[in-house]
Coordinates of C-alpha atoms in Angstrom, one line a residue:
M1 CA -159.4 94.6 31.9
D2 CA -157.4 95.2 29.0
L3 CA -153.6 95.7 30.4
P4 CA -151.2 97.4 28.2
A5 CA -148.1 95.2 27.1
E6 CA -146.0 94.4 29.8
P7 CA -142.5 95.9 30.0
N8 CA -139.9 93.3 29.9
G9 CA -142.5 91.1 31.1
L10 CA -143.2 92.1 34.5
S11 CA -146.8 93.2 34.7
N12 CA -146.4 94.3 38.5
R13 CA -144.6 97.4 37.1
W14 CA -148.0 99.0 36.1
N15 CA -148.8 99.3 39.9
L16 CA -145.8 101.2 40.4
G17 CA -145.4 105.0 40.1
L18 CA -142.3 104.9 37.7
R19 CA -143.5 105.7 34.0
W20 CA -142.7 102.4 32.1
G21 CA -143.5 102.0 28.1
L22 CA -145.4 105.0 27.5
C23 CA -144.3 108.4 25.6
C24 CA -142.9 110.6 28.0
K25 CA -144.7 113.7 26.7
P26 CA -147.0 114.7 29.6
G27 CA -150.4 113.7 28.8
C28 CA -149.5 111.1 26.2
I29 CA -150.4 107.7 26.6
I30 CA -149.1 106.1 23.4
R31 CA -147.2 103.0 24.0
N32 CA -146.5 101.6 20.3
N33 CA -143.4 102.2 18.2
L34 CA -141.6 104.2 20.9
L35 CA -138.0 105.6 20.1
K36 CA -135.5 106.3 22.7
C37 CA -133.9 109.9 23.0
G38 CA -130.8 109.8 21.0
A39 CA -128.9 111.6 23.1
C40 CA -129.3 110.1 26.5
Y41 CA -131.2 106.7 25.6
A42 CA -133.0 107.0 28.8
I43 CA -136.4 108.5 27.6
L44 CA -139.1 107.2 25.1
Y45 CA -141.1 109.2 22.6
C46 CA -143.7 108.3 20.2
S47 CA -142.9 111.0 17.7
V48 CA -140.4 113.6 17.0
A49 CA -143.1 116.2 17.6
H50 CA -143.8 114.8 21.0
Q51 CA -140.0 114.9 21.7
K52 CA -139.5 118.6 20.5
A53 CA -142.4 119.5 22.7
D54 CA -140.9 118.1 25.9
R55 CA -137.3 119.0 25.2
P56 CA -137.5 122.4 27.2
Q57 CA -138.1 120.1 30.5
H58 CA -135.8 117.1 29.3
K59 CA -132.8 119.2 27.8
S60 CA -130.9 119.7 31.3
S61 CA -131.1 116.1 32.5
C62 CA -130.4 114.9 28.9
N63 CA -127.3 116.8 28.6
I64 CA -126.0 115.8 32.0
V65 CA -126.5 112.1 30.9
K66 CA -124.9 112.6 27.4
H67 CA -121.7 114.2 28.9
A68 CA -121.7 111.5 31.4
R69 CA -121.9 108.8 28.6
E70 CA -119.0 110.6 26.5
T71 CA -116.7 110.7 29.6
L72 CA -117.3 107.1 30.2
A73 CA -116.6 106.1 26.6
K74 CA -113.5 108.0 26.6
E75 CA -112.3 106.6 30.1
E76 CA -113.1 102.8 28.7
A77 CA -111.4 103.4 25.3
D78 CA -108.3 104.8 27.3
L79 CA -108.2 101.5 29.6
R80 CA -108.7 99.3 26.6
A81 CA -105.8 101.1 24.6
R82 CA -103.5 101.1 27.5
P83 CA -100.4 98.2 27.3
G84 CA -100.1 96.1 30.3
D85 CA -97.6 97.5 32.7
L86 CA -96.5 97.5 36.7
Y87 CA -99.8 99.2 37.5
M88 CA -102.3 97.3 35.4
P89 CA -102.8 94.2 33.3
E90 CA -103.6 94.8 29.7
N91 CA -107.4 94.8 29.1
P92 CA -108.5 94.7 32.6
F93 CA -112.2 94.4 31.6
E94 CA -110.9 90.6 31.1
T95 CA -107.8 90.3 32.9
A96 CA -108.7 92.1 36.1
R97 CA -112.4 91.3 36.3
G98 CA -113.2 90.7 40.0
R99 CA -110.5 92.8 41.4
F100 CA -110.8 95.9 39.3
W101 CA -110.3 98.9 41.9
Y102 CA -107.1 97.2 43.0
F103 CA -105.2 98.6 40.0
R104 CA -105.2 102.4 40.2
P105 CA -105.6 103.1 36.7
T106 CA -109.1 101.7 36.7
R107 CA -110.3 104.1 39.2
P108 CA -111.2 107.0 37.0
Y109 CA -113.4 104.8 34.8
M110 CA -115.2 103.5 37.7
Q111 CA -115.7 106.8 39.1
S112 CA -117.0 107.9 35.7
R113 CA -119.4 104.9 35.7
F114 CA -120.7 105.9 38.9
A115 CA -121.2 109.3 37.9
L116 CA -123.3 107.9 35.0
T117 CA -125.6 106.3 37.3
D118 CA -126.4 109.3 39.2
A119 CA -126.9 111.1 35.9
L120 CA -129.5 108.6 34.9
L121 CA -131.2 108.6 38.2
N122 CA -132.2 112.3 37.4
I123 CA -134.5 111.1 35.1
K124 CA -137.6 109.5 36.5
T125 CA -138.4 106.9 33.7
G126 CA -138.2 103.2 33.8
V127 CA -135.7 102.9 30.9
A128 CA -133.3 105.3 32.9
V129 CA -133.5 103.3 36.2
E130 CA -132.8 100.2 34.7
A131 CA -129.9 101.5 32.8
A132 CA -128.7 102.5 35.9
L133 CA -129.1 99.3 37.6
D134 CA -127.3 97.5 35.1
H135 CA -124.5 99.7 35.4
C136 CA -124.1 99.2 39.3
L137 CA -124.4 95.5 38.8
E138 CA -121.8 95.3 36.2
M139 CA -119.6 97.6 38.6
L140 CA -120.2 95.1 41.4
Q141 CA -119.0 92.3 38.9
L142 CA -115.8 94.3 38.1
N143 CA -115.1 95.0 41.6
P144 CA -117.0 92.9 44.0
G145 CA -115.1 94.6 47.0
D146 CA -117.2 97.7 46.1
N147 CA -115.0 100.3 47.0
Q148 CA -117.7 102.9 46.1
G149 CA -120.9 101.6 47.9
V150 CA -122.8 100.7 44.8
R151 CA -124.4 97.7 46.7
S152 CA -126.2 100.4 48.8
R153 CA -128.2 101.6 45.8
V154 CA -128.8 98.4 44.1
V155 CA -132.0 96.9 46.4
G156 CA -133.9 100.3 45.7
L157 CA -133.6 100.4 42.0
Y158 CA -134.6 96.7 41.9
L159 CA -137.8 97.5 43.7
R160 CA -138.3 100.7 41.5
V161 CA -138.3 98.4 38.5
G162 CA -140.6 95.7 39.8
R163 CA -137.7 93.2 40.2
D164 CA -138.7 92.1 43.7
Q165 CA -137.1 88.6 43.3
E166 CA -133.7 89.8 42.2
A167 CA -133.6 92.1 44.9
Y168 CA -134.6 89.3 47.6
D169 CA -131.7 87.3 46.0
F170 CA -129.4 90.1 46.0
I171 CA -130.0 90.8 49.8
K172 CA -129.7 87.1 50.7
W173 CA -126.5 86.7 48.9
Y174 CA -125.0 89.5 51.2
A175 CA -126.6 88.0 54.2
T176 CA -125.4 84.5 53.6
V177 CA -122.8 83.7 51.1
G178 CA -121.0 87.2 51.3
A179 CA -121.4 87.2 55.3
A180 CA -119.3 84.0 55.5
T181 CA -116.1 84.6 57.4
N182 CA -114.1 82.5 54.9
Y183 CA -115.6 84.2 51.7
E184 CA -112.3 85.6 49.8
W185 CA -113.5 89.0 48.4
G186 CA -110.5 89.3 46.3
N187 CA -110.7 85.8 44.8
P188 CA -112.6 86.3 41.6
D189 CA -113.0 82.2 41.7
F190 CA -115.5 82.5 44.5
P191 CA -119.1 82.6 43.7
F192 CA -120.5 86.3 43.5
L193 CA -124.3 87.0 43.4
N194 CA -124.7 83.7 42.2
L195 CA -128.2 83.2 44.2
R196 CA -131.3 82.7 42.1
G197 CA -135.0 82.1 42.9
E198 CA -134.7 82.3 46.8
D199 CA -137.8 82.2 48.8
P200 CA -138.8 86.0 49.6
F201 CA -141.6 84.5 52.0
E202 CA -139.2 83.0 54.3
R203 CA -137.5 84.2 57.7
L204 CA -134.2 85.1 57.3
E205 CA -133.9 84.8 61.0
G206 CA -130.5 85.2 62.1
N207 CA -129.0 85.9 58.7
A208 CA -130.8 89.1 58.7
E209 CA -128.8 90.5 61.4
K210 CA -125.8 90.0 58.9
V211 CA -127.4 92.6 56.3
Y212 CA -125.2 95.3 57.7
D213 CA -126.0 97.8 55.2
L214 CA -128.9 99.8 56.2
S215 CA -130.0 100.5 52.5
M216 CA -130.5 96.7 52.1
R217 CA -132.3 96.4 55.4
V218 CA -134.6 99.0 54.7
G219 CA -135.3 97.3 51.3
L220 CA -135.8 94.1 52.9
A221 CA -138.5 95.8 55.0
H222 CA -139.9 97.2 51.7
L223 CA -140.0 94.2 49.8
K224 CA -141.7 92.1 52.5
I225 CA -144.3 95.0 52.9
R226 CA -145.1 94.5 49.4
L227 CA -145.5 90.7 49.8
L228 CA -147.9 91.4 52.6
L229 CA -150.0 93.8 50.7
D230 CA -150.3 91.2 47.9
L231 CA -151.4 88.5 50.3
Q232 CA -154.0 90.8 52.0
M233 CA -155.4 91.6 48.2
L234 CA -155.7 87.9 47.6
Q235 CA -157.5 87.3 51.1
R236 CA -159.7 90.5 50.3
E237 CA -160.7 89.5 47.1
S238 CA -161.3 85.7 47.5
A239 CA -163.8 86.7 50.4
K240 CA -166.0 88.6 48.3
P241 CA -169.3 86.6 47.7
E242 CA -168.9 87.0 43.8
N243 CA -165.5 85.4 43.9
R244 CA -166.4 82.4 46.1
G245 CA -166.2 79.3 44.3
G246 CA -163.6 76.7 42.9
G247 CA -162.3 74.7 40.0
A248 CA -160.2 75.9 37.2
S249 CA -162.1 79.1 36.6
Y250 CA -161.5 80.2 40.1
E251 CA -157.8 79.5 39.9
K252 CA -157.6 81.3 36.7
K253 CA -159.6 84.5 38.5
K254 CA -156.8 84.4 41.2
M255 CA -154.0 84.8 38.8
E256 CA -156.0 87.6 37.0
W257 CA -156.0 89.4 40.4
V258 CA -152.2 88.8 41.0
R259 CA -151.4 90.2 37.2
E260 CA -153.9 93.1 37.6
D261 CA -153.3 94.2 41.3
A262 CA -150.3 92.7 42.8
I263 CA -147.3 94.8 43.6
C264 CA -144.8 92.2 44.0
H265 CA -143.8 90.0 40.9
A266 CA -142.4 87.4 43.0
L267 CA -145.9 86.3 43.7
Y268 CA -146.9 85.9 40.1
E269 CA -144.0 83.2 40.2
R270 CA -145.2 81.3 43.0
R271 CA -148.4 79.7 41.8
D272 CA -148.2 77.4 44.9
I273 CA -149.0 80.2 47.1
V274 CA -151.4 82.0 44.8
G275 CA -153.3 78.7 44.6
R276 CA -153.9 78.3 48.1
A277 CA -157.7 78.7 49.9
D278 CA -156.6 80.9 52.6
W279 CA -153.5 82.9 53.3
T280 CA -154.0 83.9 57.0
D281 CA -151.0 82.2 58.2
L282 CA -148.8 83.7 55.7
I283 CA -150.0 87.1 56.4
A284 CA -149.6 86.7 60.2
D285 CA -145.7 85.5 59.6
L286 CA -145.1 88.2 57.1
D287 CA -146.8 90.8 59.4
G288 CA -144.2 89.4 62.3
Q289 CA -141.4 90.1 59.8
V290 CA -142.3 93.3 59.0
K291 CA -142.4 94.4 62.4
K292 CA -139.2 93.0 63.5
L293 CA -137.6 94.5 60.4
V294 CA -139.1 98.1 61.3
E295 CA -137.7 97.7 64.7
R296 CA -134.3 96.8 63.7
V297 CA -134.1 99.9 61.4
K298 CA -135.2 102.0 64.2
K299 CA -132.5 100.5 66.4
E300 CA -129.6 100.9 63.9
N301 CA -130.9 104.7 63.1
E302 CA -133.7 106.3 64.8
H303 CA -133.7 109.0 62.2
Y304 CA -134.6 107.1 59.2
W305 CA -138.3 106.3 59.5
P306 CA -139.0 109.8 60.4
A307 CA -137.3 111.1 57.3
L308 CA -140.1 109.5 55.2
S309 CA -142.6 111.9 56.6
A310 CA -140.1 114.9 55.7
P311 CA -139.0 114.1 52.1
E312 CA -138.6 117.8 51.3
R313 CA -135.8 118.0 53.9
W314 CA -134.1 114.9 53.3
A315 CA -134.2 114.9 49.6
A316 CA -132.3 118.1 49.4
A317 CA -129.6 117.0 51.8
F318 CA -126.2 116.3 50.5
P319 CA -124.6 113.1 51.5
T320 CA -121.5 113.7 53.8
V321 CA -119.2 111.7 56.0
Y322 CA -121.3 110.0 58.6
T323 CA -121.2 107.9 61.7
H324 CA -123.6 105.0 61.8
G325 CA -126.8 105.7 63.7
L326 CA -126.6 109.5 63.3
P327 CA -128.7 111.9 61.0
Q328 CA -125.8 112.2 58.6
E329 CA -126.1 108.4 57.9
V330 CA -129.8 109.0 56.8
N331 CA -128.8 111.7 54.1
L332 CA -127.2 108.9 52.1
V333 CA -129.7 106.3 53.1
F334 CA -132.7 108.4 51.7
R335 CA -131.2 109.2 48.6
E336 CA -130.9 105.4 48.0
T337 CA -134.4 104.3 49.1
W338 CA -136.7 107.4 48.8
Y339 CA -138.0 106.9 45.5
S340 CA -138.8 103.3 45.8
W341 CA -141.1 104.1 48.9
S342 CA -142.6 107.3 47.2
E343 CA -143.5 105.2 43.7
C344 CA -145.2 102.6 45.7
P345 CA -147.8 104.5 48.1
A346 CA -149.5 101.7 49.6
A347 CA -146.2 100.3 50.9
L348 CA -145.3 103.8 52.5
E349 CA -148.4 104.3 54.2
V350 CA -148.0 100.9 55.8
V351 CA -144.4 101.5 57.0
K352 CA -145.4 104.6 58.4
R353 CA -148.1 102.9 60.5
Y354 CA -145.7 100.4 61.5
A355 CA -143.1 102.7 62.4
G356 CA -145.4 105.0 64.3
I357 CA -144.7 108.2 62.1

């Protein structure tokens, strides 16, 4: 199979539902020499003609993003031009990094940046989602204390753009380093989101209980399901008579299966796992992990899993003040997680089966 060029080097993105590396005019599959829309920078076209043809559909979301960008640019310029005073040090992007929100004059900027991520997420393209993710990650670096709840949307965005390894590193940091009782959130010298290359196949065991954010726990279940599906794919392909054998050609063939069929990019990095002759024990272990995570989510909020079978209701629900465990919590969590499920139908079907919905 002649695969198209890999967007950002992640071949698994082609197995997800988010549109990547293609002209965004419906029906066009051109992927070379694409240009970003000059107003929103969140959508790609192969030609001016296709951009004009798609303008009636794109215009509304484009203008919202453009306005949000302009608002954010003004807020940033105002902050950078403001001299230091009792309320904020000069140039807080350097001098107040790590405790940004503490200084009240920074808050309009942070609110405007959050609004821009909302605007970007109205555009269902890989470029838009990755831009929103980058904004969220930078907002967390500015303000690790996260007064705006940015961290709740990060895992879902990582999953949407196929960056599963980084999603796991993010979750594990909050479950371990960030959950430590002696961690000083207001101290910029403390390490923040510094885990890299953690093992997504491992059991978090007791640390999983420290993932207090429901969106993160849902994301962890989703990530484990993707890994489970990929190992089942390897087991299934290797069992076919025409694929039995050994040697270098067989190992190369397994990597081709991963590149063409895997959902989770983390597997592509784990040659030790792909190189195994049998994956039965790993499949059984992941199956047990998924079951526990599904039950944990159900225990925390019994309304979440059923919401996946009624997306038309929950997608339109506006987030409100909520108490943990009540339907109002699902209003927010659904918004942060639904598209990662809907863009990965295989994982959605699996979790529905595990949750009994």
